XYZ file of C-alpha atoms in Angstrom:
526
model
C -0.233 -0.552 0.068
C 1.616 3.557 -1.152
C 2.034 5.486 1.636
C -0.118 8.896 2.038
C 2.874 11.138 2.802
C 4.656 10.405 0.401
C 2.260 10.532 -2.516
C 1.165 14.127 -0.444
C 5.119 14.648 -1.171
C 5.086 13.953 -5.068
C 1.862 15.167 -5.985
C 3.264 18.941 -4.063
C 6.122 19.071 -5.409
C 4.340 19.022 -8.859
C 1.567 21.953 -7.795
C 4.859 23.710 -7.332
C 6.714 22.001 -10.781
C 3.690 23.536 -12.290
C 2.821 26.997 -10.528
C 6.996 28.117 -11.029
C 7.549 26.138 -14.299
C 7.193 27.743 -17.625
C 4.987 24.937 -19.075
C 1.152 25.201 -18.719
C -1.015 22.320 -18.150
C -5.102 22.301 -19.238
C -7.479 20.005 -19.703
C -11.043 20.893 -22.022
C -14.148 20.530 -22.710
C -14.909 18.920 -26.645
C -17.987 21.910 -26.731
C -17.925 25.365 -28.704
C -15.460 28.026 -27.188
C -13.450 25.390 -25.595
C -13.797 25.985 -21.463
C -11.524 24.502 -19.342
C -11.924 23.104 -16.582
C -8.424 22.551 -15.354
C -5.385 24.549 -15.867
C -2.769 25.020 -13.868
C -1.494 28.155 -11.537
C 1.375 29.158 -13.087
C -0.738 30.352 -16.593
C -1.552 33.530 -15.561
C 1.984 34.916 -16.848
C 2.175 33.360 -19.661
C -1.406 34.138 -20.658
C -2.210 37.617 -18.418
C -5.345 35.375 -16.975
C -6.388 33.857 -14.138
C -7.209 30.497 -13.404
C -10.204 31.138 -12.328
C -10.929 33.201 -15.242
C -10.440 30.616 -17.463
C -12.176 28.251 -14.919
C -15.220 30.090 -14.516
C -16.276 30.310 -18.208
C -15.820 33.844 -17.795
C -12.929 33.710 -20.431
C -12.924 30.759 -23.003
C -9.614 29.270 -24.339
C -10.213 30.328 -27.858
C -10.777 33.312 -27.387
C -7.261 33.882 -26.548
C -6.746 32.137 -29.390
C -5.465 35.282 -32.433
C -7.346 35.960 -35.192
C -5.631 34.975 -37.691
C -4.613 31.688 -36.394
C -8.457 30.552 -34.187
C -9.776 29.023 -37.901
C -6.722 26.976 -38.647
C -6.179 25.729 -34.922
C -9.983 24.539 -34.433
C -9.986 22.616 -38.348
C -6.484 21.072 -37.172
C -7.792 19.982 -33.600
C -11.630 17.759 -35.620
C -8.245 16.429 -38.466
C -7.453 14.976 -35.456
C -10.105 13.906 -33.679
C -11.330 12.360 -36.750
C -8.230 10.793 -38.315
C -8.875 8.880 -34.394
C -5.340 9.969 -33.364
C -5.005 10.131 -29.411
C -1.995 13.016 -29.482
C -0.725 15.922 -31.865
C 0.912 19.219 -31.419
C 0.182 22.385 -33.409
C 1.901 25.860 -33.044
C -0.509 29.181 -32.519
C -0.730 32.072 -31.089
C -2.383 33.521 -27.903
C -2.802 37.397 -27.137
C -2.778 38.843 -23.861
C -5.305 41.495 -22.475
C -2.459 43.547 -23.000
C -2.270 43.478 -26.841
C 0.849 41.511 -26.576
C 1.604 38.606 -28.546
C 2.704 34.683 -27.476
C 3.935 32.000 -29.474
C 3.293 29.007 -28.041
C 3.424 25.108 -29.154
C 1.243 23.327 -27.385
C 0.967 19.452 -27.171
C -2.278 17.787 -26.849
C -3.869 13.811 -25.659
C -7.088 13.151 -27.125
C -9.411 11.249 -23.871
C -11.972 9.391 -25.622
C -14.921 6.870 -24.018
C -15.675 3.205 -25.245
C -17.514 4.566 -27.705
C -14.680 6.320 -29.434
C -16.427 9.959 -28.450
C -14.162 12.803 -27.279
C -14.692 12.910 -23.205
C -12.207 15.554 -22.946
C -8.822 17.408 -23.923
C -5.819 17.522 -21.934
C -2.528 19.243 -22.291
C 0.638 21.467 -22.078
C 1.611 24.426 -23.413
C 5.125 26.172 -23.480
C 5.933 29.747 -24.900
C 8.383 30.127 -27.847
C 8.019 33.711 -28.386
C 12.043 33.876 -27.893
C 13.037 31.067 -29.487
C 10.937 32.496 -32.709
C 12.582 35.756 -32.918
C 15.969 33.936 -32.325
C 14.965 31.636 -35.189
C 13.825 34.974 -37.543
C 17.007 36.309 -36.654
C 19.114 34.290 -37.682
C 17.039 33.444 -40.820
C 17.144 37.158 -41.594
C 21.202 37.052 -41.002
C 21.889 34.152 -43.021
C 19.833 36.169 -46.235
C 22.281 39.405 -45.345
C 24.859 37.058 -45.137
C 24.473 35.467 -48.224
C 22.892 38.948 -49.995
C 26.444 40.264 -48.962
C 28.356 37.359 -50.386
C 26.136 37.613 -53.597
C 27.254 41.788 -53.688
C 30.849 40.427 -53.669
C 31.071 38.459 -55.650
C 29.681 39.931 -58.143
C 32.041 42.649 -56.991
C 35.093 40.153 -58.024
C 32.873 39.300 -61.810
C 32.653 42.994 -62.278
C 36.171 43.871 -61.441
C 37.385 40.556 -63.564
C 35.487 41.690 -66.900
C 36.544 45.105 -66.188
C 39.974 44.746 -66.317
C 39.653 42.204 -69.434
C 37.639 44.560 -70.659
C 40.199 47.576 -70.071
C 42.767 45.027 -71.843
C 40.463 45.051 -75.325
C 39.784 48.687 -75.276
C 43.981 49.514 -75.605
C 43.996 47.525 -78.093
C 41.048 49.395 -80.418
C 41.490 52.845 -78.363
C 45.919 52.514 -79.514
C 45.634 51.192 -82.618
C 42.402 53.462 -84.068
C 45.048 56.387 -82.501
C 47.578 55.010 -84.623
C 46.130 55.076 -87.420
C 44.421 58.599 -87.599
C 47.584 59.735 -86.424
C 49.139 57.876 -89.753
C 46.784 58.404 -92.063
C 47.134 62.165 -94.393
C 44.738 64.909 -92.758
C 42.299 64.830 -95.795
C 41.175 61.193 -95.708
C 37.642 60.665 -95.057
C 38.663 57.670 -92.936
C 39.739 60.358 -90.546
C 35.540 60.797 -89.238
C 34.961 57.006 -89.063
C 38.134 56.947 -86.433
C 37.108 59.854 -84.224
C 33.972 58.130 -83.536
C 35.472 54.229 -83.271
C 38.490 56.743 -80.720
C 35.091 58.672 -78.351
C 33.431 55.543 -78.408
C 36.383 53.498 -76.173
C 36.831 56.737 -74.292
C 33.242 55.899 -73.637
C 33.511 52.385 -73.171
C 36.195 52.962 -70.508
C 34.045 55.708 -68.189
C 31.885 52.480 -68.426
C 34.130 50.167 -66.495
C 35.888 52.574 -64.679
C 32.358 52.641 -63.257
C 32.823 48.542 -63.164
C 36.120 49.344 -61.328
C 34.006 51.138 -59.091
C 30.671 48.245 -58.300
C 34.373 46.620 -57.237
C 35.969 48.419 -55.471
C 38.815 48.846 -56.949
C 38.092 51.972 -58.443
C 41.432 54.751 -58.071
C 40.884 57.577 -54.707
C 42.901 60.461 -53.743
C 42.060 60.181 -49.761
C 42.369 62.670 -47.952
C 40.384 64.339 -44.193
C 36.608 65.744 -45.572
C 33.733 67.696 -44.429
C 30.903 66.248 -45.496
C 28.263 68.571 -45.266
C 30.059 70.801 -46.920
C 31.344 68.655 -49.566
C 26.986 67.513 -50.152
C 26.428 71.240 -50.268
C 28.921 72.289 -53.718
C 27.101 69.295 -55.018
C 23.463 70.173 -54.479
C 24.343 73.074 -55.435
C 24.883 71.650 -59.203
C 22.190 69.209 -58.486
C 19.343 71.397 -58.437
C 19.203 72.276 -62.202
C 19.672 68.584 -63.209
C 16.550 66.899 -61.254
C 14.000 66.366 -62.231
C 11.182 69.491 -62.009
C 9.376 68.883 -60.261
C 11.184 67.301 -57.015
C 12.152 69.640 -54.350
C 15.961 69.051 -52.804
C 16.469 70.099 -49.015
C 18.947 69.850 -46.994
C 19.630 69.538 -43.821
C 22.872 69.328 -42.916
C 24.889 69.426 -39.299
C 28.308 71.543 -38.880
C 31.351 70.608 -37.293
C 31.623 66.821 -37.519
C 34.205 64.503 -37.458
C 35.957 64.582 -41.187
C 35.839 61.576 -42.006
C 38.666 59.879 -45.235
C 37.511 59.827 -48.539
C 37.963 60.502 -51.724
C 36.495 64.075 -53.127
C 35.314 63.165 -56.226
C 33.921 59.907 -55.515
C 32.164 61.327 -52.583
C 30.283 63.919 -55.016
C 29.695 59.998 -57.617
C 28.390 58.940 -54.540
C 26.116 61.474 -53.484
C 24.904 62.212 -57.165
C 24.204 59.323 -57.646
C 21.694 58.684 -54.583
C 20.084 62.672 -54.940
C 19.668 60.736 -59.387
C 17.660 57.892 -57.950
C 15.635 59.738 -55.809
C 14.936 61.658 -58.755
C 14.298 59.036 -60.402
C 12.129 57.316 -57.995
C 9.274 60.727 -58.012
C 9.222 60.254 -61.630
C 6.166 62.347 -63.001
C 5.000 63.250 -58.836
C 5.932 66.273 -57.375
C 8.090 65.338 -54.192
C 11.264 66.542 -51.359
C 14.259 65.310 -51.261
C 15.498 64.512 -48.278
C 19.488 65.708 -48.040
C 20.698 65.254 -44.526
C 24.434 64.855 -42.267
C 24.621 63.719 -39.049
C 26.348 61.082 -36.384
C 24.553 58.125 -35.552
C 25.943 55.665 -32.594
C 25.897 52.296 -34.719
C 25.571 49.390 -32.716
C 26.516 45.773 -33.982
C 23.808 44.673 -34.178
C 22.487 48.411 -36.082
C 25.792 47.295 -38.421
C 25.786 43.820 -38.968
C 21.947 45.168 -40.938
C 23.752 47.210 -43.824
C 25.712 46.262 -46.542
C 28.726 47.051 -47.752
C 31.140 46.774 -44.966
C 28.917 44.283 -42.508
C 31.675 43.696 -40.347
C 32.631 47.258 -39.125
C 32.480 47.639 -34.812
C 29.470 49.494 -32.906
C 30.752 53.099 -32.158
C 30.453 56.789 -34.064
C 29.563 57.003 -37.890
C 29.156 60.500 -40.110
C 25.960 58.923 -41.718
C 25.059 60.319 -45.087
C 20.917 59.539 -45.766
C 18.706 60.207 -49.000
C 15.429 59.693 -48.748
C 12.265 60.657 -51.481
C 9.023 60.300 -51.067
C 8.096 57.939 -54.062
C 6.724 54.875 -54.481
C 9.294 52.715 -52.600
C 10.485 49.048 -52.699
C 9.184 46.243 -52.322
C 11.147 43.200 -51.665
C 11.766 41.227 -54.548
C 12.829 44.596 -55.709
C 15.014 45.646 -53.107
C 17.070 42.582 -53.285
C 18.836 43.207 -56.122
C 19.098 47.077 -55.792
C 22.550 47.251 -56.424
C 23.398 44.361 -58.698
C 24.710 45.593 -61.683
C 22.749 46.898 -64.155
C 19.242 46.082 -62.850
C 17.164 48.594 -63.266
C 13.060 48.924 -62.767
C 13.545 52.014 -65.352
C 12.554 51.547 -68.845
C 16.130 53.418 -69.880
C 17.649 52.848 -67.034
C 21.465 53.464 -66.159
C 22.175 49.771 -64.445
C 25.162 51.124 -62.671
C 23.903 54.018 -60.152
C 23.680 52.287 -56.789
C 26.153 49.957 -58.300
C 28.539 52.116 -58.204
C 27.492 53.430 -55.690
C 28.154 50.451 -53.373
C 31.512 50.330 -55.201
C 32.266 53.522 -53.838
C 31.491 53.085 -49.600
C 32.915 49.229 -49.970
C 36.309 51.164 -50.896
C 35.851 53.826 -47.711
C 35.774 51.199 -45.436
C 31.746 52.980 -45.331
C 28.334 50.711 -44.878
C 25.448 51.068 -46.803
C 21.412 50.606 -45.340
C 18.184 51.308 -46.867
C 14.853 51.193 -45.557
C 11.673 51.422 -47.554
C 8.440 50.697 -47.903
C 5.540 51.254 -50.616
C 3.540 53.549 -51.651
C 6.038 55.628 -48.300
C 9.105 56.162 -50.283
C 13.065 55.124 -49.776
C 15.840 56.475 -47.712
C 19.724 55.633 -48.063
C 21.976 56.474 -45.437
C 25.961 55.495 -45.384
C 27.893 55.240 -42.299
C 31.517 56.344 -42.799
C 34.044 55.934 -40.176
C 35.863 59.190 -38.650
C 38.603 60.273 -40.359
C 42.574 60.113 -38.901
C 43.075 63.733 -39.697
C 45.136 62.805 -42.704
C 46.451 65.989 -45.237
C 45.678 64.835 -49.433
C 49.732 64.460 -49.890
C 50.575 66.830 -52.859
C 51.605 64.397 -56.214
C 55.037 64.518 -56.531
C 55.871 66.441 -59.097
C 56.307 65.103 -62.988
C 60.037 64.553 -63.931
C 60.588 66.434 -66.783
C 60.853 64.794 -69.533
C 63.452 64.225 -71.466
C 64.147 63.435 -75.753
C 65.140 59.458 -75.598
C 68.576 58.752 -77.269
C 68.840 57.474 -79.847
C 68.024 53.170 -80.277
C 67.411 52.946 -76.675
C 65.513 49.885 -76.112
C 62.239 49.298 -74.501
C 61.551 45.273 -73.267
C 57.374 45.449 -73.231
C 55.385 42.560 -70.846
C 52.195 41.831 -72.173
C 49.772 39.106 -72.989
C 47.923 40.188 -74.972
C 49.021 40.584 -78.643
C 47.070 43.244 -80.007
C 48.236 45.548 -75.956
C 51.636 44.456 -76.830
C 52.031 45.074 -81.026
C 50.942 48.445 -80.103
C 52.476 49.372 -77.695
C 56.235 49.021 -79.397
C 55.045 50.869 -82.326
C 54.082 53.470 -79.801
C 57.669 53.246 -78.901
C 59.971 52.804 -82.014
C 57.409 55.685 -83.540
C 58.761 58.026 -80.376
C 62.363 57.013 -81.530
C 62.866 54.025 -79.061
C 63.923 49.806 -80.304
C 61.844 47.461 -78.065
C 61.538 44.248 -77.622
C 58.386 42.246 -77.097
C 57.274 39.556 -74.530
C 54.593 36.754 -73.953
C 54.722 36.340 -70.529
C 57.407 36.893 -67.200
C 59.507 33.868 -68.136
C 59.921 35.336 -71.394
C 60.727 38.912 -69.905
C 63.045 37.000 -68.056
C 64.876 35.566 -70.601
C 65.154 38.530 -72.578
C 66.132 40.586 -69.959
C 69.157 37.900 -69.889
C 70.173 38.511 -73.113
C 69.695 42.136 -73.499
C 70.087 43.176 -69.530
C 72.838 45.254 -70.210
C 71.178 47.633 -73.347
C 67.573 47.628 -71.760
C 66.516 51.118 -71.173
C 62.897 50.149 -69.223
C 60.305 47.531 -68.594
C 56.265 47.874 -69.051
C 55.134 45.674 -67.708
C 51.534 44.447 -67.596
C 50.692 42.694 -63.915
C 48.414 40.010 -64.789
C 49.572 36.905 -67.035
C 49.508 33.747 -67.041
C 52.498 31.515 -66.142
C 54.944 34.435 -64.288
C 52.587 37.376 -63.495
C 53.463 41.019 -63.391
C 54.739 40.949 -59.634
C 56.215 37.919 -59.907
C 58.910 39.471 -62.622
C 59.264 42.733 -61.057
C 60.363 40.642 -57.872
C 63.142 38.821 -60.743
C 64.245 41.709 -62.419
C 64.399 43.812 -59.103
C 66.394 41.910 -57.625
C 69.174 40.978 -60.671
C 68.917 45.486 -61.113
C 66.924 47.730 -58.104
C 67.078 50.608 -59.901
C 65.856 49.212 -63.697
C 63.111 51.642 -64.981
C 59.603 50.145 -64.645
C 56.115 51.130 -65.582
C 53.592 49.343 -64.484
C 50.786 48.399 -66.527
C 47.117 47.292 -65.824
C 42.871 47.343 -65.858
C 42.264 47.791 -62.768
C 43.710 50.416 -60.661
C 46.930 52.029 -59.174
C 45.257 51.361 -56.326
C 44.560 47.910 -56.539
C 49.244 47.119 -57.354
C 50.447 49.712 -54.541
C 50.334 47.548 -51.962
C 52.299 45.133 -54.500
C 54.361 47.574 -56.010
C 54.245 50.810 -55.097
C 54.832 53.517 -57.786
C 57.937 55.848 -57.072
C 61.253 57.393 -59.293
C 61.915 54.368 -60.616
C 58.088 52.379 -60.511
C 55.093 54.439 -61.910
C 51.575 52.829 -62.435
C 50.518 53.358 -65.966
C 46.140 52.351 -66.006
C 44.279 51.114 -69.198
C 43.041 51.851 -71.486
C 46.393 54.514 -72.052
C 46.648 56.664 -75.340
C 50.259 56.759 -77.525
C 51.297 60.927 -75.774
C 50.990 59.161 -72.595
C 52.836 55.738 -72.433
C 55.869 57.712 -74.749
C 55.427 61.104 -72.126
C 55.848 57.934 -69.245
C 58.716 56.401 -70.656
C 60.285 59.699 -70.700
C 59.877 60.586 -67.314
C 61.452 57.424 -66.342
C 64.401 57.000 -67.837
C 64.129 60.932 -66.804
C 64.470 59.525 -63.486
C 66.748 57.486 -63.907
C 68.990 59.827 -66.286
C-alpha cells in the first residue's frame, strides 16, 4: 500500500513544478469555445488571464487565440479528432489582454470513451516566442550574409570583366589613335576613326564604373568635411534633377572629418540624389539630404550592406530620402546589382557604383523602404584620422630619348603588346616583346645591359607581373619599370608602390601618355 504522506509530497512537488515552471497544463471540453476544466496556477504569467477567469468560463480558451490562427487551429483539432489520433502538436499565437502576442507550442492528448467519443482534451503549452524570434533573427542574418556574398561575388565578377575589357580597349583605342595619326590629313576615314576613339573612351568610362562597383577604383584620400562637400554638390544638382522634385538639405555642422576621395564622394552623392529623383518619376515630392553623427550598434551595422563587419561606435552619416513609390522586397534585394533597373531606360550602374564607392571607403550603406512611402539610403562613414591629401610629386621633365634606347614590353595580349611597341618605336625607341614573365626574364638575360626600361603588364599567365618585377629588381634594383593594368593603381600599390623608378599606367592608355611616361622614368634615371 502506497504511503499517503509520500503521495502527498509527490503531488505537492508536481504542483510547485507547474506553479513556477514554464509549462502550463490544461484540460478542456470538446464544446464550443473549448471551456477549461483544469489549468495550472502559472497560467496568468503566460496568458495574462488568471486561472479563475478560465475555470469560471469568463474567458474561453478559444478567445485567447490570435484571430488569424483560430480557424486553422480549430480545423487541425477537428481533423486530428476525426482520424482517431490520441495525441497531436500545434504551433499558434495567443493575444494577451494587454495586446502583446506570444507564440505557443501545444501538445494535446485526446481522452475517448469506449465508443470512441471524445470526453476531454488534456495537454500543455510552452512559450516559444523567444525561440521563434531567435530563429527569425538567425534567418534574417543568413539572408543578409548570403546577400553580401552575392554582392561580393558580383563585385569580383565586375572587376574581372572591367580588367579584361580594359585590355581589349587598349588595343582598340590605341590602334585607332595610331591609324588616325598615320592617315593623311585629308583622308575621309578620319571622321570614322574619331567615332571609334570616342566610343572606346565611353566604354572606358563604363569600365571605370564597374571598377567602382568592385571597390577597386582609384582614390585620392584626404580629410573631408562631408557636410561642406554635400552642400557644394547639391548646388550643382538642383538644376539637373526632376523639375517636380524639391531638394532640401539638413546638414549638421562641426562633424568629424572623414577620410575620403572628394571626387568619389561627389559621385556617390550624385548617384543617390539622381536615384531619388528617378524614384519620384512624374510625381511632385521632396528629396531630403541629411548629414549627422550616428552611434551605431553591432546589430545595426550587421543589417547594412558593404561592410557589415564594422565595429560599433560613432559614424558620420549621410542620408538621402525620397517620397517615391518605395520598393517591394524582391526589388530591394537586387537594388545594388549591376545593370539591374526598374526604369524603362535605366542607367544600370548608378547604385551599384555607389555601393562600390562605399566599400572602397570602408563604409556601409543601409536602405529603408516601404511600398507607397518612399525610400531612404543611409551611408555610414568611419570618422577619419585627419589625413591631409599628399600633393602629387612633380612630374619629371621628359627628355628626348637617346637614339635607339631599348624598351622591353611585356604583355600577354598580342594586340596590346604590338600597339605599345609601335608607339614606342614611333617615339624613337627600340623594343623587345615578351608574352609573359618567363619570356621577359629570358629577354633580360640576353639583353640586360641594353634594356633602358620595362613596360610590364601585371596580369599574365605562367608568371605574373608582380613576380616578374621582384625577379627583375633582384638583378637590377634601379631598373625603371612602368606597371600597367586594367585594374587601378590602388589595386597594385600594396605589391609594388609607385616611386621615381616605378610608375603605374592604367589601361586603356593613349599613345601620347605612354611615350610621355617612358620619357619621364628615363629622365629620373638620367
